CSV table of C-alpha atoms in Angstrom, one decimal:
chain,number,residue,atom,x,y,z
A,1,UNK,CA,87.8,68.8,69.8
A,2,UNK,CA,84.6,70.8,69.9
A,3,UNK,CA,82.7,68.4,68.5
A,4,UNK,CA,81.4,67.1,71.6
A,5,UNK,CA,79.9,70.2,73.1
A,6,UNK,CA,78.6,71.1,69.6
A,7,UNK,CA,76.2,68.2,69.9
A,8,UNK,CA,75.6,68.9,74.1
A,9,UNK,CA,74.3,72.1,72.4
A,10,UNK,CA,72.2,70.5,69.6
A,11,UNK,CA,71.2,68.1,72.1
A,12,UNK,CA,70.0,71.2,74.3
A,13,UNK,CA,68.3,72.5,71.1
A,14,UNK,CA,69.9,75.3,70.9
A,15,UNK,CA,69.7,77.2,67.4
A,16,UNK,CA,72.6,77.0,64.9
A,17,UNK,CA,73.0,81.1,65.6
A,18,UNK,CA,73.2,80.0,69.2
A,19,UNK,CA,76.0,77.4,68.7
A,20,UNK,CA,78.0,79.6,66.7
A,21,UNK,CA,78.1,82.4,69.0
A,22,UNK,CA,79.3,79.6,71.8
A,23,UNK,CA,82.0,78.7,69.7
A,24,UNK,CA,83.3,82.0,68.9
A,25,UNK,CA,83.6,83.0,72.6
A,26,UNK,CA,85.6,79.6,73.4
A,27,UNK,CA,87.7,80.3,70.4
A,28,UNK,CA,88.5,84.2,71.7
A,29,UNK,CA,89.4,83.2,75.0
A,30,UNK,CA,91.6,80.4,73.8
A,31,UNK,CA,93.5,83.1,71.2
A,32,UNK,CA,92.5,82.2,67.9
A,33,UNK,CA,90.4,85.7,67.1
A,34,UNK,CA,90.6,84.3,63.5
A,35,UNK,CA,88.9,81.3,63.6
A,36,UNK,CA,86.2,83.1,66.7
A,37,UNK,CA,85.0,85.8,64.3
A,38,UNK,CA,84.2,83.4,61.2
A,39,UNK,CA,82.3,81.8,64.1
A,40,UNK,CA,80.5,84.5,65.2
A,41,UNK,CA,79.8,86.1,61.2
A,42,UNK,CA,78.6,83.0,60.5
A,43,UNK,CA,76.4,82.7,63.7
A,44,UNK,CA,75.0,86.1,62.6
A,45,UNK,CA,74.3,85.6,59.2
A,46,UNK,CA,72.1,82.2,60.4
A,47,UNK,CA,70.2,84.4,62.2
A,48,UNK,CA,71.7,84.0,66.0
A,49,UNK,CA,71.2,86.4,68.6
A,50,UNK,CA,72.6,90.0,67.5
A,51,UNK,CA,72.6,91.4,70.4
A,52,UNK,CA,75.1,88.8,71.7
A,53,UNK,CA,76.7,88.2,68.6
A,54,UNK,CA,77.7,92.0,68.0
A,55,UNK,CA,79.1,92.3,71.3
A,56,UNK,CA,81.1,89.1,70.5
A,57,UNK,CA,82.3,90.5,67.3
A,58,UNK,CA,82.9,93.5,68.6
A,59,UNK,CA,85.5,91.9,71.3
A,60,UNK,CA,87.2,89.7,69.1
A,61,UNK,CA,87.8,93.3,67.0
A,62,UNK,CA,89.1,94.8,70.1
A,63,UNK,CA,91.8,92.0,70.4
A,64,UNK,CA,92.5,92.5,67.1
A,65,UNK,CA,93.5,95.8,68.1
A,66,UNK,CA,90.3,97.2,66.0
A,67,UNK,CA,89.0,99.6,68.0
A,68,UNK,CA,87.1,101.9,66.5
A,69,UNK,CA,85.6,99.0,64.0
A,70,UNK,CA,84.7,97.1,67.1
A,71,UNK,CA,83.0,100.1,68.6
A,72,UNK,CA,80.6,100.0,66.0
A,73,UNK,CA,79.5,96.7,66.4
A,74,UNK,CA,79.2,97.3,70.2
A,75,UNK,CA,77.0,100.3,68.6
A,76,UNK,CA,75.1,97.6,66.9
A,77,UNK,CA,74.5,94.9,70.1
A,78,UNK,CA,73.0,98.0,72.0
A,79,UNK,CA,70.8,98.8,69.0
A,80,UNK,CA,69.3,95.2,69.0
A,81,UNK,CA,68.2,95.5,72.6
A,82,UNK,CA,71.1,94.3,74.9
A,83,UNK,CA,70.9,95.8,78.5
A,84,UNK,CA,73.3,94.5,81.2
A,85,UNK,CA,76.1,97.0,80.2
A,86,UNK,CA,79.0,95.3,78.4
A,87,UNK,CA,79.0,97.2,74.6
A,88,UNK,CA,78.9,100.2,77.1
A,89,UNK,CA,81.8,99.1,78.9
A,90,UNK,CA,83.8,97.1,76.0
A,91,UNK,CA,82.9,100.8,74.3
A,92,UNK,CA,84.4,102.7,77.1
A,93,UNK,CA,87.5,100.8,77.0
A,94,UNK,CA,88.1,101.2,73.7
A,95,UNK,CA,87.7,104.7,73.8
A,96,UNK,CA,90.3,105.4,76.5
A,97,UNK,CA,92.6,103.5,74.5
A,98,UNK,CA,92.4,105.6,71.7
A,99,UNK,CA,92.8,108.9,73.7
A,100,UNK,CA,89.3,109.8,73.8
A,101,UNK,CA,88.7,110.4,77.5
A,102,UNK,CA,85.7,112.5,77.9
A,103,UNK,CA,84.0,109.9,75.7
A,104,UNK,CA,85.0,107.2,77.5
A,105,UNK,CA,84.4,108.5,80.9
A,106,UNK,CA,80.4,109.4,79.7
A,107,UNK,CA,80.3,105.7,78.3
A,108,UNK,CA,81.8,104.1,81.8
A,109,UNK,CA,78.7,106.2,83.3
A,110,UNK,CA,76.0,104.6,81.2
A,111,UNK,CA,77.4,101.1,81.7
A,112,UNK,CA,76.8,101.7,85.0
A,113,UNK,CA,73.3,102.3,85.2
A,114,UNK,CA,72.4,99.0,83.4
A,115,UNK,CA,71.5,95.9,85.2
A,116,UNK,CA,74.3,93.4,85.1
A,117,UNK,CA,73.7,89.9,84.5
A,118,UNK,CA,75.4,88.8,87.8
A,119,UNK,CA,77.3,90.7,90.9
A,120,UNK,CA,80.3,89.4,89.4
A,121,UNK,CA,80.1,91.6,86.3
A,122,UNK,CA,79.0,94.6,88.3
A,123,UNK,CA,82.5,94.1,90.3
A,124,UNK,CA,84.5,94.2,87.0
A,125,UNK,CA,82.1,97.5,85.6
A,126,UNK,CA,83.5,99.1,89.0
A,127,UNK,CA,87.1,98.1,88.9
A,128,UNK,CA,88.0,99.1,85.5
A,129,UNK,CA,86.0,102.3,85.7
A,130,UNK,CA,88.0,103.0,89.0
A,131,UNK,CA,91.1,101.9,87.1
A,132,UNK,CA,90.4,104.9,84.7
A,133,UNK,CA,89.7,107.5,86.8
A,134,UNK,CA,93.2,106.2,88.6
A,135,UNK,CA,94.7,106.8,85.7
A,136,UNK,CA,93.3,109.8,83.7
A,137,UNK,CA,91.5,111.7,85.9
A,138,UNK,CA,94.4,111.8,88.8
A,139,UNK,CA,94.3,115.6,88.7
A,140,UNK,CA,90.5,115.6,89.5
A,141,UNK,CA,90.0,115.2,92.9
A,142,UNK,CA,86.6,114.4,93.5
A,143,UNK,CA,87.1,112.1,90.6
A,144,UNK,CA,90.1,110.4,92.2
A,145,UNK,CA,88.1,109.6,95.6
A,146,UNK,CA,85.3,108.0,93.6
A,147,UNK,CA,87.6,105.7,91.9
A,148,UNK,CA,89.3,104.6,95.3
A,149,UNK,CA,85.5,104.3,96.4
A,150,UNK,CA,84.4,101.8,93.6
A,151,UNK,CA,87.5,100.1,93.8
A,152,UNK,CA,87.4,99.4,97.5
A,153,UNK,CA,83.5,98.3,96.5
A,154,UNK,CA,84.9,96.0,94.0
A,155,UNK,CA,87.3,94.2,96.2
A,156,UNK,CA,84.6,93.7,98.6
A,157,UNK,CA,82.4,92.5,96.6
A,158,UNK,CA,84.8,89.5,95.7
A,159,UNK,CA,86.4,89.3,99.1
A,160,UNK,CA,89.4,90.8,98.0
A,161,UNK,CA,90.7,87.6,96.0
A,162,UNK,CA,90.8,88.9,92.9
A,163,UNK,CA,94.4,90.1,92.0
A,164,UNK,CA,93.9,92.7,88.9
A,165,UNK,CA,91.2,94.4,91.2
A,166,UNK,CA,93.6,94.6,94.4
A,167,UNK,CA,96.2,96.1,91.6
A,168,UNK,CA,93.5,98.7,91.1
A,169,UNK,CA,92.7,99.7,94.3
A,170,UNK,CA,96.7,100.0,94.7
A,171,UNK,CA,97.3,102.2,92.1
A,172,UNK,CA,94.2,104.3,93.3
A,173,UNK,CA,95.8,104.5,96.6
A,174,UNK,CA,99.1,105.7,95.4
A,175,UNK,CA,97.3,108.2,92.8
A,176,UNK,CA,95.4,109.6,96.4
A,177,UNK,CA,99.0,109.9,98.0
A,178,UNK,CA,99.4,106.9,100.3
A,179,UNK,CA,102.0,104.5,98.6
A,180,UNK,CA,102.3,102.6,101.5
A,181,UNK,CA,99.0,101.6,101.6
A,182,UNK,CA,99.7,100.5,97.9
A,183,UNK,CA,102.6,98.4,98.4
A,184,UNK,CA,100.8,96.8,101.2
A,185,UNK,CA,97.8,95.9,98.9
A,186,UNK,CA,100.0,95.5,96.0
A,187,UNK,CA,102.0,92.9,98.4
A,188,UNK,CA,98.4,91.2,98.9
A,189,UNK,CA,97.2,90.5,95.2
A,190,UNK,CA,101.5,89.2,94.7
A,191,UNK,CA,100.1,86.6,97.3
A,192,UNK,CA,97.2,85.6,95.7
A,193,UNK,CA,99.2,84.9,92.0
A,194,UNK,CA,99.7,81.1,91.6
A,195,UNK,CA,102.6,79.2,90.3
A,196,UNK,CA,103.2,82.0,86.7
A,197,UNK,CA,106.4,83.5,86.5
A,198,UNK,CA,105.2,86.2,84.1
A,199,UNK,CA,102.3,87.4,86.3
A,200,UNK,CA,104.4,87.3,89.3
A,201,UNK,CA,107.1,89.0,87.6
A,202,UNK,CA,104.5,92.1,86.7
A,203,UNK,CA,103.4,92.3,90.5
A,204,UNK,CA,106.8,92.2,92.3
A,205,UNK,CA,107.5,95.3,89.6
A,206,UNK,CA,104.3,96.6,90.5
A,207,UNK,CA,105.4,96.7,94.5
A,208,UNK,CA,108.8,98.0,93.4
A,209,UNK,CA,107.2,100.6,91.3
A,210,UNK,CA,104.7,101.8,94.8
A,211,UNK,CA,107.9,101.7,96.9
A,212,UNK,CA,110.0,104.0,94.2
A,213,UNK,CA,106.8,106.3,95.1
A,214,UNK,CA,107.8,106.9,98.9
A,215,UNK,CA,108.8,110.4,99.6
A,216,UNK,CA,107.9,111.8,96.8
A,217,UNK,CA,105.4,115.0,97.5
A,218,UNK,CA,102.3,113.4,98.5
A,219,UNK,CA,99.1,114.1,96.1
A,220,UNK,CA,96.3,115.4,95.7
């Protein structure tokens, strides 16, 4: 039940725009984008925090698979004053998704010159913009090299212990033409995955997919 953080939040006097938006996050990260958007309209509508409350809306859209909709409420966070980056990210994202690369690339960029609320989100602003250049800008060179460079600043900034940024930094290596050193990093975030079948199941495919890569022309 959420009853009991409900009042820890009350207790903390906390408004009831505040509480809502609390709810809705817990309620998108445990799946039920239903019941976390009612949360977060309703957290709006009493007057909570839009700039937090747009950005949440606009990621529980985005796992609708709302994109463009959720883009505009990203739109809306930004216009109500929030600064560390995320609708410009979240933005980004959704942009790629739906094809529209130089967009997304140009919204990746501004992201990154906000201020982060902590180092950790400026590790995962880094990662998934190297992830896209990996990805759709593999015939750029100069692009290519600074997406191996944030990723290999990403992983250091989180000791290399993250999996899903170790996946990154593979698939950059293997974009720049060295698939061994892909399998051998790809080998090290298969290390890190605990007890999940799934997730270890998409890794070892991962490695297999790097060592299919050997002796094929190397590129750039």
């Amino acid at each position: 039940s959420l009853s009991p953080l409900v009042l820890s939040m009350l207790l903390e006097r906390k408004s009831a725009g505040e509480v809502y938006g609390l709810l809705a996050e817990i309620l998108l990260k445990g799946g039920d984008s239903e019941a976390a958007l009612r949360y977060a309209e309703t957290g709006l509508a009493d007057g909570g925090p839009a700039a937090s409350l747009e950005n949440d809306i606009g990621n529980i859209l985005s796992a609708k698979g709302n994109l463009q909709l959720a883009n505009s409420h990203y739109l809306k966070s930004l216009e109500a004053g929030r600064q560390d980056g995320w609708p410009e990210i979240n933005t980004a994202q959704n942009l790629a998704d739906l094809g529209e690369l130089n967009q997304a690339e140009s919204w990746f960029r501004r992201g990154l010159k906000k201020q982060p609320r902590s180092e950790a989100d400026l590790a995962e602003y880094l990662n998934d913009f190297a992830w896209f250049l990996a990805i759709h800008r593999k015939e750029d060179t100069t692009k290519l090299k600074e997406g191996l460079a944030l990723s290999q600043l990403s992983n250091l900034m989180v000791k290399r212990m993250n999996p899903n940024f170790l996946d990154t930094l593979a698939e950059c290596q293997a974009a720049s033409g060295s698939p061994d050193e892909a399998i051998k990093t790809e080998r090290e975030a298969l290390a890190l995955i605990a007890d999940d079948p799934t997730m270890k199941s998409k890794y070892v495919s991962r490695v297999a997919y790097f060592e299919g890569l050997k002796g094929q022309p190397n590129r750039p």
